[in-house]
Structure formats: structure tokens, C-alpha cells
Amino acid sequence: LPLHIFEPRYRAMVRDALAGGRIIGMMQPRNPKQVAKVQDLYGVGCAGRINAFRETDDGRYYITLKGLCRFAVIEELNADTPYRQTVVSYARYRADMQTGGRDVPIDREKLMPALREFLDRFEVKVDWEALQEVPDDTLVRSLAMMCPFEPNEKQALLEAATPGERGTLVTALIEMAIIPEASKETRLQ
């Protein structure tokens, strides 16, 4: 995940991470539009390692973060740093640390037509032959990161218990996104 770090508190976090093990945790706010000084965050996030970085003359960073393992927050610390710090548990997500590809059973016959329509709506050009060769686990992970899902939908993807469940959820979210607006309104009434 490429990131542009420009806020002073996160620049401090990156500096501290670079001086240590290069690990940072990412969590989403429950309400991204919330204006409070301290936002309410979801209780599950993801730890990542800074694999590459470039610092600009004015102190901003461009980093590449590789996801390592999801975590559950146990408590937030009262730290003196400008960024938030937490005590976390990785126990529930140990399988994330397994090396090598994992078999993610997805129904490509269901996913691919929906994905084609979804990407066409956003005018995204895709090499469909090459996409057919992408392993299922890579495809699911990439779609979960790159598709313009709502924050609560992305959080549901993050918290999916297994890669297979994440694949099913990605397919369902894409299918829901391509339902014509008139059909959505009818279903809600």
C-alpha cells in the first residue's frame, strides 16, 4: 500500500517507526466524517511494515507499507506521542502470518461478470486475460484494497474470518454496487 504521510502526527509516527522495527498499525475511524479531535476507531486494524520510504525536503514521507497481520485492540495507551498507541492482540489472526499463497475459493464465474460491469462504471481499463491468471488470493486482496467501498464495507472485509469469506464478501459487495439505482430503491421500500 503506497501512502503519502503529510500530517505532523503521522510524520512523527513514521520517524519513530523508521528508527525501530518499521512496524505501524492502521485503523479506520468508525465515522470518517466525525470532526472530533479524537475519533472513535474500529477495534480491529492491521499491522504493516514500512518496506520503502522517501522523505521530502519539507518532512513529508512517501512510504510503501506491506500488511503483516490483523490485530484486535486491547487498550489505548495514554502516550506522550502526537499519534495514538495501543496494546493489541494478534491471537485471533495468527493465520495471517502464514507464508506462501493460500487457496481462496472464489466463484470466478459469478465474480468476473460483476467485476467487469463494476470496473466499466468507473472507466477502469483492465487486461482481462492477464486478470484471469491472477491467483484467487491475490485477486481478492487487491480488490479489497482498491475498490471504492464504503469504510464499513472495507472494515467488514478486514474482519472476515477466513480468506474464503473475504472472497465471498468481495463478490457480494461488487454485485450490490452494480445493482441499478431503481432496483436499490425498490428493495429498500
XYZ file of N, CA, C and O in Angstrom:
756
model
N 0.840 -1.171 0.000
C 0.000 0.000 0.000
C 0.887 1.236 0.000
O 1.631 1.459 0.946
N 0.840 2.030 -1.048
C 1.609 3.279 -1.066
C 0.856 4.360 -0.293
O -0.353 4.506 -0.436
N 1.555 5.093 0.546
C 0.931 6.134 1.365
C 1.741 7.421 1.315
O 2.969 7.387 1.303
N 1.041 8.542 1.331
C 1.654 9.865 1.422
C 1.392 10.357 2.841
O 0.243 10.568 3.225
N 2.428 10.530 3.623
C 2.310 10.925 5.024
C 2.653 12.401 5.135
O 3.802 12.799 4.950
N 1.642 13.214 5.456
C 1.859 14.660 5.498
C 1.450 15.304 6.813
O 1.935 16.360 7.170
N 0.538 14.663 7.576
C 0.128 15.246 8.857
C 1.278 15.140 9.854
O 1.931 14.093 9.942
N 1.530 16.209 10.621
C 2.657 16.195 11.567
C 2.665 14.992 12.520
O 3.712 14.397 12.768
N 1.500 14.607 13.046
C 1.475 13.482 13.996
C 1.888 12.176 13.324
O 2.568 11.343 13.928
N 1.493 11.992 12.068
C 1.856 10.753 11.372
C 3.283 10.804 10.844
O 3.932 9.764 10.724
N 3.789 11.986 10.570
C 5.210 12.105 10.213
C 6.061 11.691 11.411
O 7.055 10.988 11.262
N 5.649 12.102 12.625
C 6.360 11.688 13.841
C 6.289 10.174 14.013
O 7.281 9.528 14.383
N 5.125 9.579 13.723
C 4.958 8.140 13.850
C 5.896 7.413 12.884
O 6.564 6.443 13.260
N 5.971 7.890 11.652
C 6.842 7.252 10.662
C 8.304 7.391 11.084
O 9.077 6.427 11.003
N 8.708 8.562 11.538
C 10.093 8.755 12.016
C 10.416 7.758 13.123
O 11.469 7.123 13.113
N 9.498 7.612 14.091
C 9.720 6.677 15.193
C 9.776 5.234 14.693
O 10.595 4.439 15.148
N 8.899 4.891 13.756
C 8.890 3.530 13.214
C 10.177 3.240 12.454
O 10.744 2.149 12.575
N 10.658 4.211 11.687
C 11.893 4.021 10.927
C 13.100 3.858 11.852
O 14.067 3.180 11.506
N 13.047 4.457 13.033
C 14.136 4.341 13.997
C 14.087 2.990 14.726
O 15.048 2.622 15.398
N 12.985 2.278 14.598
C 12.824 0.990 15.276
C 12.595 -0.130 14.277
O 13.310 -0.273 13.296
N 11.540 -0.895 14.521
C 11.261 -2.077 13.705
C 10.496 -1.822 12.422
O 10.156 -2.753 11.701
N 10.182 -0.551 12.134
C 9.459 -0.157 10.920
C 8.019 -0.666 10.868
O 7.420 -0.769 9.801
N 7.443 -0.986 12.022
C 6.073 -1.511 12.075
C 5.137 -0.409 12.579
O 5.426 0.241 13.575
N 4.015 -0.239 11.867
C 2.959 0.665 12.318
C 1.622 -0.049 12.192
O 1.488 -1.014 11.436
N 0.651 0.420 12.938
C -0.697 -0.136 12.861
C -1.622 0.857 12.185
O -1.507 2.066 12.386
N -2.518 0.340 11.366
C -3.505 1.165 10.670
C -4.887 0.745 11.149
O -5.190 -0.443 11.202
N -5.697 1.767 11.484
C -7.075 1.516 11.912
C -7.965 2.557 11.250
O -7.527 3.673 10.972
N -9.206 2.183 11.017
C -10.156 3.102 10.391
C -11.055 3.758 11.432
O -11.456 3.115 12.400
N -11.405 5.014 11.188
C -12.396 5.652 12.065
C -13.777 5.048 11.787
O -14.092 4.706 10.654
N -14.579 4.931 12.831
C -15.943 4.425 12.656
C -16.782 5.390 11.833
O -17.641 4.980 11.072
N -16.530 6.664 12.000
C -17.264 7.682 11.251
C -16.249 8.647 10.642
O -15.808 9.582 11.313
N -15.856 8.435 9.375
C -14.830 9.270 8.758
C -15.195 10.760 8.710
O -14.316 11.608 8.611
N -16.476 11.083 8.810
C -16.899 12.488 8.748
C -16.908 13.148 10.129
O -17.169 14.331 10.246
N -16.605 12.357 11.162
C -16.573 12.873 12.528
C -15.488 13.945 12.647
O -14.376 13.773 12.163
N -15.806 15.050 13.284
C -14.886 16.175 13.384
C -14.186 16.212 14.750
O -13.362 17.056 14.997
N -14.474 15.288 15.616
C -13.899 15.279 16.970
C -12.377 15.191 16.909
O -11.805 14.617 15.980
N -11.731 15.771 17.920
C -10.274 15.743 17.989
C -9.756 14.309 18.070
O -8.762 13.961 17.457
N -10.432 13.470 18.846
C -10.067 12.057 18.965
C -11.209 11.237 18.380
O -12.281 11.158 18.962
N -10.957 10.651 17.222
C -12.002 9.889 16.541
C -12.179 8.508 17.164
O -11.227 7.897 17.642
N -13.423 8.029 17.115
C -13.745 6.680 17.546
C -13.285 5.730 16.441
O -13.665 5.897 15.276
N -12.439 4.759 16.789
C -11.882 3.831 15.809
C -12.507 2.448 15.936
O -12.989 2.062 17.001
N -12.471 1.693 14.832
C -12.861 0.289 14.888
C -11.872 -0.442 15.785
O -10.732 -0.006 15.950
N -12.264 -1.568 16.332
C -11.426 -2.324 17.258
C -10.478 -3.300 16.599
O -9.715 -3.981 17.280
N -10.511 -3.386 15.257
C -9.605 -4.278 14.526
C -8.879 -3.452 13.483
O -9.484 -2.653 12.764
N -7.571 -3.637 13.428
C -6.743 -2.943 12.442
C -5.740 -3.907 11.843
O -5.854 -5.127 12.009
N -4.742 -3.360 11.181
C -3.725 -4.192 10.540
C -2.348 -3.587 10.781
O -2.153 -2.378 10.613
N -1.411 -4.431 11.183
C -0.023 -4.007 11.343
C 0.666 -4.144 9.994
O 0.417 -5.089 9.240
N 1.519 -3.179 9.702
C 2.256 -3.221 8.452
C 3.698 -2.799 8.662
O 4.023 -2.078 9.609
N 4.551 -3.263 7.778
C 5.975 -2.919 7.827
C 6.286 -1.940 6.707
O 5.888 -2.141 5.559
N 6.997 -0.874 7.052
C 7.435 0.084 6.042
C 8.563 -0.571 5.254
O 9.652 -0.800 5.778
N 8.285 -0.900 3.992
C 9.275 -1.569 3.140
C 10.158 -0.584 2.395
O 11.308 -0.889 2.083
N 9.595 0.568 2.072
C 10.349 1.577 1.332
C 9.819 2.937 1.747
O 8.661 3.072 2.127
N 10.688 3.945 1.678
C 10.245 5.297 2.009
C 11.105 6.318 1.293
O 12.241 6.034 0.895
N 10.520 7.487 1.142
C 11.246 8.643 0.607
C 10.771 9.840 1.403
O 9.575 10.049 1.554
N 11.710 10.602 1.922
C 11.377 11.803 2.677
C 11.573 13.011 1.780
O 12.577 13.120 1.071
N 10.612 13.923 1.806
C 10.712 15.144 1.004
C 11.463 16.216 1.804
O 11.672 16.077 3.011
N 11.852 17.288 1.121
C 12.581 18.383 1.775
C 11.796 19.024 2.903
O 12.372 19.536 3.861
N 10.466 19.005 2.799
C 9.639 19.631 3.839
C 9.179 18.644 4.915
O 8.305 18.954 5.721
N 9.756 17.435 4.955
C 9.480 16.490 6.038
C 8.347 15.523 5.811
O 8.042 14.709 6.682
N 7.692 15.583 4.643
C 6.649 14.600 4.339
C 7.323 13.294 3.939
O 8.491 13.260 3.578
N 6.553 12.207 3.994
C 7.064 10.899 3.601
C 6.158 10.278 2.550
O 4.935 10.436 2.595
N 6.774 9.547 1.652
C 6.077 8.629 0.761
C 6.577 7.258 1.175
O 7.775 6.984 1.119
N 5.658 6.416 1.656
C 6.068 5.101 2.144
C 5.312 4.008 1.410
O 4.237 4.235 0.853
N 5.906 2.841 1.416
C 5.228 1.639 0.952
C 5.094 0.743 2.174
O 6.088 0.414 2.825
N 3.849 0.406 2.493
C 3.538 -0.376 3.677
C 3.061 -1.755 3.248
O 2.152 -1.870 2.424
N 3.675 -2.801 3.788
C 3.253 -4.181 3.498
C 2.502 -4.717 4.703
O 3.038 -4.766 5.808
N 1.257 -5.097 4.479
C 0.444 -5.654 5.560
C 1.044 -6.939 6.095
O 1.501 -7.787 5.324
N 1.042 -7.066 7.412
C 1.613 -8.251 8.049
C 0.551 -9.118 8.725
O 0.478 -10.310 8.481
N -0.240 -8.491 9.590
C -1.197 -9.267 10.379
C -2.249 -8.336 10.956
O -1.940 -7.228 11.396
N -3.489 -8.796 10.967
C -4.550 -8.033 11.621
C -4.376 -8.135 13.134
O -3.720 -9.052 13.627
N -4.981 -7.207 13.838
C -4.921 -7.226 15.289
C -6.225 -6.726 15.876
O -6.985 -6.022 15.213
N -6.459 -7.106 17.128
C -7.595 -6.590 17.898
C -7.027 -5.685 18.987
O -6.049 -6.041 19.654
N -7.620 -4.524 19.149
C -7.159 -3.586 20.165
C -7.609 -4.063 21.541
O -8.779 -4.383 21.740
N -6.678 -4.091 22.482
C -6.988 -4.450 23.862
C -7.222 -3.173 24.664
O -8.193 -3.064 25.400
N -6.317 -2.204 24.505
C -6.494 -0.923 25.188
C -5.672 0.150 24.488
O -4.686 -0.138 23.828
N -6.122 1.379 24.643
C -5.364 2.509 24.124
C -4.498 3.056 25.245
O -4.956 3.191 26.381
N -3.240 3.351 24.920
C -2.299 3.869 25.907
C -2.417 5.385 26.026
O -2.772 6.068 25.066
N -2.085 5.881 27.171
C -2.018 7.319 27.383
C -0.564 7.723 27.109
O 0.231 7.902 28.030
N -0.220 7.842 25.829
C 1.163 8.068 25.416
C 1.446 9.556 25.225
O 0.538 10.350 24.980
N 2.719 9.918 25.335
C 3.150 11.308 25.146
C 3.406 11.647 23.679
O 3.861 12.745 23.382
N 3.149 10.724 22.792
C 3.392 10.960 21.366
C 2.191 11.670 20.745
O 1.074 11.559 21.255
N 2.397 12.375 19.629
C 1.264 13.042 18.981
C 0.321 12.063 18.274
O -0.792 12.420 17.926
N 0.765 10.839 18.075
C -0.064 9.809 17.451
C -0.541 8.843 18.530
O 0.028 8.755 19.613
N -1.599 8.121 18.225
C -2.194 7.201 19.189
C -1.418 5.888 19.222
O -0.896 5.432 18.208
N -1.369 5.284 20.416
C -0.709 3.999 20.591
C -1.645 3.064 21.336
O -2.395 3.504 22.220
N -1.592 1.794 20.985
C -2.477 0.809 21.602
C -1.711 -0.459 21.963
O -0.638 -0.724 21.427
N -2.290 -1.221 22.865
C -1.859 -2.582 23.141
C -2.791 -3.456 22.322
O -4.013 -3.267 22.356
N -2.213 -4.386 21.561
C -3.031 -5.195 20.663
C -2.773 -6.681 20.871
O -1.768 -7.075 21.456
N -3.682 -7.480 20.340
C -3.530 -8.931 20.338
C -3.623 -9.418 18.897
O -4.533 -9.036 18.161
N -2.690 -10.286 18.532
C -2.684 -10.894 17.201
C -3.269 -12.310 17.229
O -3.384 -12.946 16.189
N -3.623 -12.799 18.412
C -4.011 -14.202 18.599
C -5.083 -14.664 17.615
O -4.969 -15.742 17.031
N -6.125 -13.872 17.451
C -7.250 -14.266 16.585
C -6.853 -14.331 15.111
O -7.519 -14.990 14.309
N -5.750 -13.678 14.762
C -5.373 -13.553 13.356
C -4.021 -14.189 13.031
O -3.360 -13.802 12.063
N -3.605 -15.180 13.806
C -2.306 -15.829 13.581
C -2.145 -16.370 12.169
O -1.051 -16.379 11.624
N -3.215 -16.823 11.570
C -3.136 -17.399 10.215
C -2.642 -16.377 9.198
O -2.087 -16.750 8.162
N -2.798 -15.074 9.495
C -2.302 -14.035 8.580
C -0.797 -14.130 8.399
O -0.260 -13.677 7.392
N -0.103 -14.687 9.378
C 1.357 -14.734 9.352
C 1.902 -15.932 8.574
O 3.102 -16.067 8.414
N 1.015 -16.805 8.095
C 1.473 -17.954 7.321
C 2.094 -17.468 6.028
O 1.574 -16.573 5.374
N 3.216 -18.071 5.667
C 3.879 -17.692 4.424
C 3.318 -18.520 3.275
O 2.757 -19.586 3.475
N 3.492 -18.012 2.093
C 3.018 -18.710 0.910
C 1.579 -18.380 0.592
O 0.855 -17.823 1.409
N 1.172 -18.695 -0.607
C -0.191 -18.417 -1.051
C -1.198 -19.311 -0.363
O -0.905 -20.438 -0.006
N -2.369 -18.792 -0.175
C -3.446 -19.568 0.425
C -4.529 -19.757 -0.622
O -4.806 -18.857 -1.396
N -5.121 -20.925 -0.609
C -6.212 -21.199 -1.530
C -7.449 -20.437 -1.054
O -7.901 -20.618 0.070
N -7.942 -19.555 -1.896
C -9.132 -18.772 -1.572
C -10.213 -19.188 -2.557
O -10.180 -18.794 -3.719
N -11.126 -20.010 -2.117
C -12.156 -20.485 -3.051
C -13.155 -19.380 -3.394
O -14.001 -19.041 -2.585
N -12.993 -18.804 -4.586
C -13.966 -17.813 -5.046
C -14.638 -18.332 -6.302
O -14.065 -19.118 -7.051
N -15.837 -17.901 -6.502
C -16.617 -18.286 -7.669
C -16.349 -17.268 -8.773
O -17.024 -16.251 -8.863
N -15.338 -17.539 -9.595
C -14.966 -16.593 -10.651
C -16.079 -16.422 -11.684
O -16.202 -15.362 -12.273
N -16.886 -17.463 -11.903
C -17.988 -17.334 -12.866
C -19.010 -16.311 -12.386
O -19.693 -15.688 -13.185
N -19.104 -16.125 -11.104
C -20.002 -15.139 -10.525
C -19.310 -13.776 -10.410
O -19.902 -12.737 -10.690
N -18.047 -13.795 -9.980
C -17.317 -12.558 -9.733
C -16.965 -11.798 -11.008
O -17.184 -10.590 -11.093
N -16.441 -12.475 -12.006
C -15.856 -11.777 -13.155
C -16.870 -10.944 -13.955
O -16.562 -9.798 -14.306
N -18.065 -11.432 -14.254
C -19.021 -10.562 -14.965
C -19.406 -9.332 -14.136
O -19.530 -8.229 -14.675
N -19.590 -9.522 -12.834
C -19.925 -8.391 -11.963
C -18.751 -7.417 -11.902
O -18.938 -6.196 -11.969
N -17.536 -7.946 -11.811
C -16.343 -7.098 -11.759
C -16.182 -6.309 -13.055
O -15.847 -5.125 -13.031
N -16.466 -6.943 -14.192
C -16.367 -6.248 -15.482
C -17.311 -5.045 -15.513
O -16.924 -3.938 -15.867
N -18.572 -5.260 -15.107
C -19.542 -4.162 -15.095
C -19.139 -3.083 -14.093
O -19.229 -1.890 -14.362
N -18.669 -3.517 -12.935
C -18.240 -2.590 -11.880
C -17.094 -1.707 -12.389
O -17.140 -0.480 -12.254
N -16.074 -2.303 -12.974
C -14.920 -1.532 -13.452
C -15.270 -0.666 -14.658
O -14.738 0.437 -14.815
N -16.189 -1.153 -15.499
C -16.656 -0.338 -16.630
C -17.311 0.952 -16.140
O -17.130 2.011 -16.724
N -18.068 0.864 -15.060
C -18.728 2.054 -14.499
C -17.716 3.108 -14.056
O -17.986 4.291 -14.110
N -16.567 2.646 -13.589
C -15.530 3.567 -13.146
C -14.504 3.843 -14.250
O -13.481 4.470 -14.011
N -14.803 3.342 -15.453
C -13.957 3.533 -16.629
C -12.518 3.074 -16.386
O -11.552 3.709 -16.790
N -12.388 1.932 -15.706
C -11.083 1.339 -15.436
C -10.799 0.324 -16.538
O -11.590 -0.590 -16.774
N -9.688 0.512 -17.222
C -9.274 -0.410 -18.282
C -8.493 -1.562 -17.653
O -7.601 -1.343 -16.832
N -8.840 -2.780 -18.036
C -8.234 -3.971 -17.450
C -7.841 -4.949 -18.551
O -8.573 -5.117 -19.528
N -6.700 -5.587 -18.375
C -6.289 -6.682 -19.247
C -6.956 -7.938 -18.681
O -6.446 -8.565 -17.745
N -8.119 -8.282 -19.237
C -8.926 -9.370 -18.672
C -8.239 -10.722 -18.789
O -8.391 -11.574 -17.913
N -7.460 -10.925 -19.852
C -6.730 -12.198 -19.974
C -5.707 -12.330 -18.858
O -5.585 -13.388 -18.233
N -4.978 -11.257 -18.581
C -3.989 -11.280 -17.506
C -4.667 -11.449 -16.155
O -4.164 -12.169 -15.276
N -5.824 -10.811 -15.988
C -6.546 -10.894 -14.722
C -6.988 -12.331 -14.432
O -7.019 -12.745 -13.275
N -7.312 -13.079 -15.484
C -7.718 -14.476 -15.293
C -6.578 -15.311 -14.707
O -6.812 -16.323 -14.060
N -5.332 -14.865 -14.933
C -4.170 -15.609 -14.445
C -3.782 -15.256 -13.013
O -2.966 -15.934 -12.404
N -4.348 -14.192 -12.476
C -4.025 -13.766 -11.116
C -4.595 -14.791 -10.135
O -5.771 -15.148 -10.226
N -3.773 -15.268 -9.197
C -4.289 -16.234 -8.204
C -5.443 -15.635 -7.403
O -5.496 -14.425 -7.163
N -6.355 -16.498 -6.981
C -7.549 -16.052 -6.269
C -7.221 -15.206 -5.043
O -7.838 -14.169 -4.812
N -6.234 -15.643 -4.229
C -5.926 -14.893 -3.017
C -5.428 -13.488 -3.335
O -5.810 -12.518 -2.687
N -4.618 -13.346 -4.367
C -4.108 -12.035 -4.781
C -5.232 -11.168 -5.326
O -5.302 -9.968 -5.033
N -6.120 -11.763 -6.106
C -7.250 -11.025 -6.672
C -8.154 -10.485 -5.554
O -8.506 -9.303 -5.551
N -8.506 -11.333 -4.608
C -9.381 -10.915 -3.511
C -8.725 -9.809 -2.695
O -9.341 -8.799 -2.389
N -7.461 -9.987 -2.344
C -6.737 -8.991 -1.546
C -6.660 -7.660 -2.292
O -6.893 -6.592 -1.724
N -6.361 -7.712 -3.579
C -6.256 -6.491 -4.380
C -7.594 -5.780 -4.513
O -7.659 -4.555 -4.386
N -8.653 -6.519 -4.762
C -9.978 -5.902 -4.873
C -10.409 -5.286 -3.547
O -10.974 -4.193 -3.520
N -10.118 -5.969 -2.442
C -10.490 -5.440 -1.121
C -9.791 -4.115 -0.854
O -10.370 -3.213 -0.258
N -8.552 -3.974 -1.313
C -7.800 -2.738 -1.078
C -8.183 -1.628 -2.051
O -8.270 -0.469 -1.672
N -8.396 -1.975 -3.312
C -8.500 -0.951 -4.347
C -9.916 -0.505 -4.696
O -10.094 0.598 -5.194
N -10.898 -1.340 -4.456
C -12.264 -0.955 -4.838
C -12.770 0.163 -3.929
O -12.468 0.182 -2.736
N -13.558 1.071 -4.491
C -14.048 2.207 -3.708
C -15.247 1.839 -2.831
O -16.332 2.379 -2.970
N -15.019 0.910 -1.914
C -16.063 0.513 -0.985
C -16.164 1.535 0.139
O -15.226 2.272 0.420
N -17.311 1.540 0.816
C -17.513 2.404 1.976
C -16.617 1.915 3.125
O -16.258 0.732 3.171
N -16.254 2.795 4.059
C -15.390 2.380 5.172
C -15.924 1.179 5.959
O -15.154 0.292 6.316
N -17.234 1.128 6.204
C -17.770 -0.019 6.946
C -17.664 -1.316 6.127
O -17.495 -2.395 6.685
N -17.744 -1.198 4.801
C -17.582 -2.379 3.948
C -16.125 -2.837 3.956
O -15.849 -4.037 4.044
N -15.194 -1.894 3.888
C -13.771 -2.246 3.954
C -13.442 -2.880 5.305
O -12.647 -3.815 5.385
N -14.073 -2.370 6.367
C -13.839 -2.942 7.688
C -14.367 -4.368 7.741
O -13.724 -5.245 8.305
N -15.527 -4.617 7.149
C -16.068 -5.977 7.113
C -15.117 -6.918 6.364
O -14.913 -8.061 6.775
N -14.516 -6.429 5.283
C -13.539 -7.232 4.551
C -12.321 -7.530 5.427
O -11.818 -8.652 5.453
N -11.858 -6.519 6.149
C -10.706 -6.698 7.031
C -11.002 -7.731 8.111
O -10.153 -8.548 8.458
N -12.208 -7.699 8.640
C -12.553 -8.569 9.760
C -13.062 -9.945 9.336
O -13.349 -10.780 10.207
N -13.199 -10.209 8.043
C -13.658 -11.529 7.593
C -12.765 -12.605 8.208
O -11.537 -12.486 8.204
N -13.383 -13.647 8.722
C -12.653 -14.674 9.469
C -11.657 -15.448 8.609
O -10.577 -15.791 9.067
N -12.033 -15.728 7.364
C -11.164 -16.535 6.506
C -11.015 -15.864 5.146
O -11.862 -15.049 4.750
N -9.958 -16.214 4.412
C -9.816 -15.678 3.055
C -11.012 -16.035 2.171
O -11.435 -15.236 1.342
N -11.577 -17.237 2.362
C -12.750 -17.632 1.585
C -13.946 -16.737 1.855
O -14.668 -16.344 0.931
N -14.162 -16.389 3.131
C -15.257 -15.471 3.477
C -15.012 -14.093 2.876
O -15.941 -13.432 2.432
N -13.742 -13.665 2.867
C -13.414 -12.369 2.274
C -13.724 -12.389 0.772
O -14.260 -11.435 0.220
N -13.427 -13.505 0.107
C -13.728 -13.633 -1.318
C -15.217 -13.560 -1.597
O -15.659 -12.888 -2.530
N -16.012 -14.239 -0.774
C -17.471 -14.207 -0.923
C -17.994 -12.800 -0.699
O -18.863 -12.317 -1.428
N -17.455 -12.110 0.304
C -17.892 -10.753 0.620
C -17.506 -9.765 -0.474
O -18.313 -8.903 -0.849
N -16.308 -9.885 -1.033
C -15.898 -9.007 -2.146
C -16.867 -9.162 -3.307
O -17.329 -8.180 -3.890
N -17.196 -10.401 -3.631
C -18.131 -10.658 -4.729
C -19.486 -10.026 -4.433
O -20.068 -9.349 -5.289
N -19.989 -10.206 -3.217
C -21.295 -9.647 -2.846
C -21.282 -8.122 -2.900
O -22.234 -7.505 -3.390
N -20.221 -7.495 -2.426
C -20.137 -6.029 -2.452
C -20.108 -5.492 -3.880
O -20.748 -4.486 -4.186
N -19.389 -6.175 -4.750
C -19.334 -5.748 -6.153
C -20.699 -5.932 -6.803
O -21.179 -5.061 -7.529
N -21.352 -7.052 -6.523
C -22.696 -7.274 -7.073
C -23.679 -6.207 -6.582
O -24.492 -5.711 -7.359
N -23.604 -5.858 -5.306
C -24.508 -4.831 -4.772
C -24.223 -3.471 -5.409
O -25.137 -2.692 -5.645
N -22.959 -3.207 -5.691
C -22.583 -1.908 -6.274
C -23.101 -1.735 -7.698
O -23.297 -0.609 -8.141
N -23.344 -2.826 -8.396
C -23.790 -2.705 -9.787
C -25.300 -2.810 -9.947
O -25.809 -2.686 -11.054
N -26.010 -3.020 -8.843
C -27.472 -3.045 -8.921
C -27.934 -1.667 -9.360
O -27.534 -0.667 -8.771
N -28.773 -1.580 -10.389
C -29.265 -0.271 -10.814
C -29.952 0.462 -9.660
O -30.588 -0.151 -8.808
N -29.795 1.786 -9.629
C -30.351 2.610 -8.547
C -31.849 2.376 -8.349
O -32.324 2.326 -7.234
N -32.606 2.217 -9.424
C -34.057 1.995 -9.303
C -34.341 0.716 -8.541
O -35.232 0.640 -7.698
N -33.554 -0.335 -8.803
C -33.741 -1.596 -8.099
C -33.409 -1.458 -6.634
O -34.060 -2.036 -5.778
N -32.365 -0.672 -6.304
C -31.993 -0.467 -4.912
C -33.120 0.223 -4.159
O -33.455 -0.157 -3.057
N -33.716 1.221 -4.769
C -34.805 1.955 -4.117
C -36.007 1.040 -3.897
O -36.642 1.083 -2.847
N -36.323 0.217 -4.879
C -37.445 -0.705 -4.753
C -37.194 -1.709 -3.618
O -38.098 -1.990 -2.850
N -35.979 -2.218 -3.516
C -35.655 -3.196 -2.488
C -35.703 -2.594 -1.095
O -35.977 -3.290 -0.141
N -35.424 -1.301 -0.977
C -35.417 -0.656 0.331
C -36.823 -0.346 0.836
O -37.025 -0.145 2.018
N -37.804 -0.271 -0.044
C -39.154 0.098 0.384
C -39.922 -1.045 0.959
O -39.770 -2.132 0.921
